[in-house]
Coordinates of C-alpha atoms and ligand atoms in Angstrom, one line a residue:
M619 CA -6.1 2.6 -26.1
A620 CA -5.5 0.2 -23.4
A621 CA -1.4 -0.5 -22.9
R622 CA 0.1 -3.1 -23.3
I623 CA 0.7 -5.3 -19.9
L624 CA 4.5 -6.2 -19.2
D625 CA 3.8 -9.5 -17.0
G626 CA 6.0 -10.0 -14.7
T627 CA 4.8 -13.7 -13.3
A628 CA 5.8 -15.0 -16.3
T629 CA 9.0 -13.6 -16.9
G630 CA 9.5 -14.3 -13.1
A631 CA 9.1 -17.8 -14.3
A632 CA 11.2 -18.1 -16.9
I633 CA 14.2 -17.0 -15.4
R634 CA 13.9 -19.7 -12.5
A635 CA 13.3 -22.4 -14.5
E636 CA 16.9 -21.0 -16.1
L637 CA 18.1 -21.1 -13.3
R638 CA 17.6 -24.6 -12.9
P639 CA 20.2 -26.4 -15.0
R640 CA 22.3 -24.0 -13.6
V641 CA 21.5 -25.7 -10.0
E642 CA 21.7 -28.8 -10.9
A643 CA 25.1 -28.2 -13.0
L644 CA 26.5 -27.4 -9.9
Q645 CA 25.2 -30.6 -7.5
A646 CA 26.7 -32.4 -10.6
R647 CA 29.3 -30.8 -10.1
F648 CA 30.3 -30.1 -6.9
G649 CA 28.2 -32.4 -5.1
R650 CA 26.0 -29.3 -3.8
G651 CA 23.4 -26.6 -4.6
P652 CA 23.7 -23.0 -3.6
G653 CA 23.0 -21.8 0.5
L654 CA 21.4 -19.1 1.2
G655 CA 20.6 -17.9 4.4
I656 CA 18.2 -15.5 5.6
V657 CA 17.4 -13.4 9.2
L658 CA 14.5 -11.9 9.7
A659 CA 14.7 -10.3 13.7
G660 CA 11.5 -9.2 14.8
H661 CA 7.7 -10.4 13.7
D662 CA 7.1 -7.9 11.3
P663 CA 3.8 -8.7 9.5
A664 CA 4.7 -7.8 6.0
S665 CA 8.1 -9.5 6.3
E666 CA 7.0 -12.5 8.0
I667 CA 5.4 -12.9 4.5
Y668 CA 8.6 -11.8 2.2
V669 CA 10.6 -14.6 3.7
R670 CA 8.0 -17.5 4.0
N671 CA 8.2 -16.6 -0.5
K672 CA 11.3 -16.6 -0.3
L673 CA 11.7 -19.8 1.8
K674 CA 9.3 -21.5 -0.2
T675 CA 10.7 -20.4 -4.1
A676 CA 14.0 -20.6 -3.1
G677 CA 13.6 -24.5 -2.0
E678 CA 11.6 -24.5 -5.1
A679 CA 14.5 -23.5 -7.0
G680 CA 16.6 -26.1 -5.7
I681 CA 18.4 -23.1 -3.4
R682 CA 18.8 -24.8 0.3
A683 CA 17.6 -21.5 2.6
E684 CA 17.6 -21.4 6.1
L685 CA 16.0 -18.9 8.1
V686 CA 17.4 -17.6 11.0
R687 CA 14.8 -15.5 13.8
I688 CA 16.0 -12.8 16.1
P689 CA 13.9 -12.0 18.5
A690 CA 13.0 -8.0 18.3
E691 CA 14.0 -7.3 21.6
A692 CA 17.5 -8.3 21.1
P693 CA 20.0 -6.5 20.8
V694 CA 21.6 -5.7 16.9
G695 CA 24.8 -7.1 18.1
D696 CA 22.2 -10.4 17.8
V697 CA 21.8 -9.4 14.4
L698 CA 25.5 -8.6 13.2
S699 CA 26.6 -12.5 15.3
T700 CA 24.8 -14.4 12.7
V701 CA 26.1 -12.3 10.0
A702 CA 29.5 -13.3 10.8
A703 CA 28.9 -16.6 11.2
L704 CA 27.0 -17.3 8.3
N705 CA 29.9 -14.8 6.4
L706 CA 32.3 -18.4 7.9
R707 CA 30.0 -21.4 6.5
D708 CA 31.6 -22.4 3.2
E709 CA 28.3 -24.0 2.0
I710 CA 26.2 -20.5 2.8
D711 CA 26.9 -18.5 -0.3
G712 CA 24.4 -15.4 0.4
I713 CA 23.0 -13.6 3.0
L714 CA 20.1 -11.8 3.2
V715 CA 18.7 -10.2 6.3
Q716 CA 14.9 -9.1 6.1
S717 CA 14.4 -5.3 6.5
P718 CA 13.0 -3.2 8.8
L719 CA 15.6 -4.3 11.7
P720 CA 13.2 -3.4 14.8
A721 CA 13.7 0.6 15.6
A722 CA 14.8 -0.2 19.5
M723 CA 18.0 -1.5 17.1
G724 CA 19.1 2.0 17.0
D725 CA 19.0 4.3 13.8
D726 CA 22.3 3.0 12.4
A727 CA 21.3 -0.8 12.4
E728 CA 20.4 -1.2 9.1
T729 CA 23.8 0.1 8.2
R730 CA 26.0 -1.5 10.2
V731 CA 24.5 -4.7 9.4
I732 CA 25.3 -4.6 5.6
D733 CA 28.4 -3.2 5.9
A734 CA 29.2 -6.5 8.0
I735 CA 27.8 -8.8 4.9
D736 CA 30.8 -10.2 3.2
P737 CA 30.1 -8.9 -0.4
A738 CA 30.6 -12.1 -2.2
K739 CA 27.6 -13.2 -0.2
D740 CA 25.6 -10.0 -0.6
V741 CA 22.9 -12.0 -3.0
D742 CA 20.8 -8.0 -2.2
G743 CA 23.6 -6.0 -3.8
F744 CA 23.4 -3.8 -0.6
T745 CA 26.9 -3.7 0.4
P746 CA 29.7 -0.6 -0.1
S747 CA 31.5 -3.2 -2.8
N748 CA 29.2 -4.1 -4.6
V749 CA 27.7 -0.3 -4.9
G750 CA 30.6 0.6 -5.9
L751 CA 31.3 -2.1 -8.6
L752 CA 27.6 -1.0 -9.8
V753 CA 28.6 2.5 -10.3
Q754 CA 31.6 1.8 -12.4
N755 CA 29.9 -1.1 -14.4
R756 CA 31.7 -3.5 -13.2
P757 CA 30.6 -7.3 -12.6
C758 CA 29.1 -7.6 -9.2
L759 CA 26.2 -8.6 -7.3
T760 CA 23.0 -6.3 -8.2
A761 CA 20.0 -4.9 -5.6
C762 CA 17.5 -7.5 -6.8
T763 CA 14.4 -5.2 -7.6
P764 CA 16.1 -3.1 -10.7
S765 CA 17.7 -5.8 -12.2
G766 CA 14.6 -7.3 -12.1
V767 CA 12.8 -4.4 -14.2
I768 CA 15.7 -4.4 -17.0
E769 CA 15.4 -8.4 -17.5
L770 CA 11.7 -7.1 -17.9
L771 CA 12.2 -4.2 -20.5
E772 CA 14.5 -6.4 -22.2
R773 CA 13.1 -9.5 -21.9
S774 CA 9.8 -7.7 -23.1
G775 CA 11.9 -6.4 -26.0
L776 CA 11.7 -2.6 -25.2
E777 CA 15.0 -0.5 -26.0
I778 CA 16.1 1.2 -23.1
K779 CA 19.5 2.7 -25.8
G780 CA 18.5 5.8 -26.3
R781 CA 15.7 6.4 -24.8
R782 CA 14.5 9.5 -22.3
A783 CA 14.6 7.5 -18.7
V784 CA 12.8 9.3 -15.4
V785 CA 13.2 7.5 -11.9
I786 CA 11.2 8.6 -9.4
G787 CA 12.7 7.9 -6.0
R788 CA 16.0 8.1 -5.0
S789 CA 16.3 4.9 -2.5
D790 CA 19.6 2.6 -2.2
I791 CA 17.3 -0.1 -2.9
V792 CA 15.7 1.1 -5.7
G793 CA 15.5 4.1 -7.6
K794 CA 19.5 5.1 -7.6
P795 CA 20.8 1.4 -8.4
M796 CA 17.9 1.7 -11.2
A797 CA 19.4 4.9 -12.6
L798 CA 22.5 3.3 -12.8
L799 CA 21.6 0.2 -14.5
L800 CA 19.2 2.7 -17.5
L801 CA 22.2 4.4 -16.9
H802 CA 24.8 1.9 -18.2
R803 CA 22.6 0.7 -20.8
H804 CA 22.7 4.3 -22.4
A805 CA 19.6 5.5 -21.2
T806 CA 19.2 9.8 -20.3
V807 CA 18.4 9.4 -17.4
T808 CA 17.0 12.2 -14.4
I809 CA 16.4 11.1 -10.6
C810 CA 13.5 12.7 -9.1
H811 CA 12.6 13.0 -5.8
S812 CA 10.4 14.8 -3.2
R813 CA 11.9 18.0 -3.7
T814 CA 11.9 17.8 -7.6
Q815 CA 9.9 21.3 -9.1
D816 CA 7.7 20.2 -11.7
L817 CA 7.4 16.6 -11.3
A818 CA 5.0 15.8 -13.6
G819 CA 6.3 18.0 -16.3
V820 CA 9.7 16.1 -15.4
A821 CA 8.0 12.7 -15.9
R822 CA 6.2 13.5 -19.0
T823 CA 9.4 14.3 -20.8
A824 CA 10.5 10.5 -20.2
D825 CA 10.0 7.3 -22.6
L826 CA 10.3 5.0 -19.4
L827 CA 8.9 6.4 -16.3
V828 CA 9.7 4.2 -13.4
A829 CA 7.8 4.9 -9.9
A830 CA 9.6 3.6 -6.9
I831 CA 8.1 6.5 -4.3
G832 CA 6.1 4.1 -1.6
R833 CA 2.2 6.5 -2.3
A834 CA -0.4 4.4 -3.7
A835 CA -1.4 5.9 -7.2
F836 CA 0.3 8.8 -7.0
V837 CA 1.7 8.8 -10.6
T838 CA -2.0 10.1 -12.8
P839 CA -2.5 9.9 -15.6
D840 CA -0.7 14.2 -16.7
F841 CA 2.5 12.4 -15.1
V842 CA 2.7 9.7 -18.5
K843 CA 3.7 11.0 -22.0
P844 CA 1.5 8.8 -24.6
G845 CA 2.8 5.6 -25.3
A846 CA 5.5 5.3 -22.2
V847 CA 6.9 2.3 -21.3
V848 CA 5.5 2.9 -16.9
I849 CA 7.3 1.0 -14.4
D850 CA 5.4 0.8 -11.3
V851 CA 7.5 -0.8 -8.6
G852 CA 5.3 0.6 -5.5
I853 CA 3.7 -2.1 -2.8
N854 CA 1.1 -0.3 -0.6
P855 CA -1.1 -1.7 1.1
V856 CA -4.4 0.0 1.0
S857 CA -7.5 -0.6 3.1
D858 CA -9.7 2.8 2.5
E859 CA -13.1 2.1 0.4
A860 CA -13.4 5.4 -0.4
K861 CA -9.8 5.9 -2.3
V862 CA -10.2 1.9 -3.7
R863 CA -13.6 2.8 -5.4
A864 CA -12.6 6.2 -6.8
W865 CA -9.6 4.8 -8.2
F866 CA -11.0 1.2 -9.9
A867 CA -13.8 0.9 -12.3
P868 CA -17.0 -0.8 -10.8
E869 CA -16.2 -4.2 -12.9
S870 CA -12.9 -3.9 -12.0
P871 CA -11.9 -7.4 -9.9
R872 CA -9.7 -5.8 -7.8
L873 CA -13.1 -4.1 -6.2
A874 CA -13.7 -7.8 -5.6
A875 CA -10.5 -8.4 -4.5
F876 CA -11.1 -5.5 -2.0
S877 CA -14.6 -6.6 -0.7
K878 CA -13.3 -9.9 -0.1
H879 CA -10.1 -9.1 1.8
G880 CA -10.9 -5.4 3.5
T881 CA -7.7 -4.5 1.9
I882 CA -5.6 -4.5 -1.5
T883 CA -2.4 -3.6 -2.3
V884 CA -1.5 -0.9 -5.0
G885 CA 1.3 0.3 -6.3
D886 CA 2.3 4.2 -7.0
V887 CA 1.0 4.1 -10.6
H888 CA -2.8 5.2 -11.0
P889 CA -4.9 2.9 -12.9
G890 CA -5.9 5.6 -15.7
V891 CA -2.4 5.9 -16.4
A892 CA -3.7 2.4 -18.6
E893 CA -5.3 4.8 -20.7
V894 CA -2.2 6.7 -22.3
A895 CA 0.9 4.3 -21.2
G896 CA 2.7 2.4 -23.8
A897 CA 3.4 -0.5 -21.8
L898 CA 2.5 -0.9 -17.8
T899 CA 3.4 -2.9 -15.5
P900 CA 0.6 -4.0 -13.1
V901 CA 0.6 -4.1 -9.4
P902 CA 0.6 -7.0 -7.9
G903 CA 2.0 -9.1 -10.7
G904 CA 4.9 -6.8 -12.4
V905 CA 8.0 -5.8 -10.6
G906 CA 7.8 -8.4 -7.7
P907 CA 7.8 -11.6 -8.7
L908 CA 11.2 -10.3 -10.4
T909 CA 12.5 -9.4 -7.5
I910 CA 12.6 -12.3 -6.2
A911 CA 13.1 -14.4 -9.3
M912 CA 16.4 -11.9 -9.3
L913 CA 17.1 -12.7 -5.6
L914 CA 17.5 -16.5 -6.5
A915 CA 19.3 -15.2 -10.0
N916 CA 22.0 -13.5 -7.4
S917 CA 22.3 -16.5 -5.0
V918 CA 22.8 -19.0 -7.8
R919 CA 25.6 -16.5 -9.2
A920 CA 27.0 -16.3 -6.2
A921 CA 27.4 -19.6 -5.5
E922 CA 29.3 -20.1 -9.0
A923 CA 31.5 -17.6 -8.3
R924 CA 32.5 -18.8 -4.8
L925 CA 32.5 -22.1 -6.1
G926 CA 34.5 -21.6 -9.4
A927 CA 32.0 -22.9 -11.7
Ligands
NAP1065 P1 11.7 5.0 0.1 O1 13.1 4.3 0.3 O2 10.8 5.5 1.0 O3 12.0 6.1 -0.9 C1 11.3 7.0 -1.8 C2 11.3 7.0 -2.6 O4 10.3 8.2 -3.5 C3 12.5 8.6 -1.8 O5 13.9 8.5 -2.7 C4 11.6 10.0 -1.6 O6 11.8 11.8 -1.9 C5 10.7 9.5 -2.6 N1 9.3 10.6 -3.0 C6 8.3 10.0 -1.5 N2 7.1 11.3 -1.8 C7 7.4 11.7 -2.8 C8 6.9 13.2 -3.7 N3 5.7 13.2 -3.3 N4 7.5 13.6 -5.3 C9 8.2 12.5 -5.6 N5 9.9 12.0 -4.7 C10 8.5 11.3 -3.5 O7 11.0 3.6 -0.7 P2 11.8 2.4 -1.7 O8 12.1 1.1 -0.6 O9 12.1 3.0 -2.8 O10 10.7 1.9 -1.7 C11 9.6 2.5 -3.0 C12 8.4 1.6 -3.2 O11 8.9 0.3 -3.6 C13 7.6 1.3 -1.7 O12 6.3 0.8 -2.3 C14 8.0 -0.1 -2.0 O13 7.2 -1.1 -0.7 C15 7.8 -1.0 -3.6 N6 8.9 -2.0 -3.0 C16 8.8 -2.9 -4.2 C17 9.3 -3.9 -4.7 C18 8.9 -4.9 -5.1 O14 9.9 -5.9 -5.4 N7 8.0 -4.1 -6.0 C19 10.9 -4.0 -4.2 C20 11.4 -2.5 -3.1 C21 10.2 -1.3 -2.9 P3 13.1 11.5 -0.7 O15 14.3 11.0 -1.1 O16 13.1 13.0 -1.2 O17 12.4 11.4 0.3

């Protein structure tokens, strides 16, 4: 039987609609809505698209978002001084530095920049102080993608408590905070990574399987216990026609999209998993729209906290 498809686009829209009255209340009481400063260093094509989407959806939610561009060849010090200036501006409630930073800024650039952000304005939830609060299950600004997954599960009526959860991926931005959020909601959590032995066997123990790997169609049906809930975090551009034809049925609209554009975005989960899983997030239209909704939610939350609302 085909899996229930968990609609991230609709859930993301619902979350954004719920932010409207909160933004209006800030406006009425304090004379301004939330302010978000986005820093983009260089011209990475995917980052350009992400930042454009963030600016557009923030504007639609009544959040003043401004973009600070930094040349690709600039030193990391320019990003640090930009962040320091945004930290000091009272009408800026959230700061987001788009990743990746240009390679020339150095291996430790991302860490230095994260460390420079005022934790009260850390709408990505990446600073050590917010991560520490998350570990202790205390109120904090939490990474957007995993908190979006939790919203989707809860709003879809899918039980977390007592379920066996397996998270594939241990990155600071997805895998680790995902595992902590599930743990705090009383799942029994296993984290897998590139050195995990018998990955498919471990994944098959999951009632709730989260794939955050960055490898197209990696999680095949043999990873999935029949009826499990499968969350596909992956965003992988694919332009290899043979692969796309192997993954999707001839009548699939994904093949038509590939023929039109020469490339499509594929998740970490193989399309065949839809025949085994009980519920599944699509790519696109699953976790992606939730990530951006949670960025806006964090921006509103940061503004409320800073203004004392
Ligand atoms: P990342 O930092 O590259 O981490 C990938 C994780 O997957 C690592 O922990 C890695 O293990 C693990 N991994 C890689 N190959 C593996 C293998 N063969 N077997 C088992 N584990 C393996 O990636 P990320 O930033 O977490 O992102 C993961 C995916 O989610 C990407 O496709 C990214 O584009 C997507 N993403 C989507 C959203 C969204 O809004 N939908 C947001 C963020 C990220 P090791 O630690 O051992 O290397």
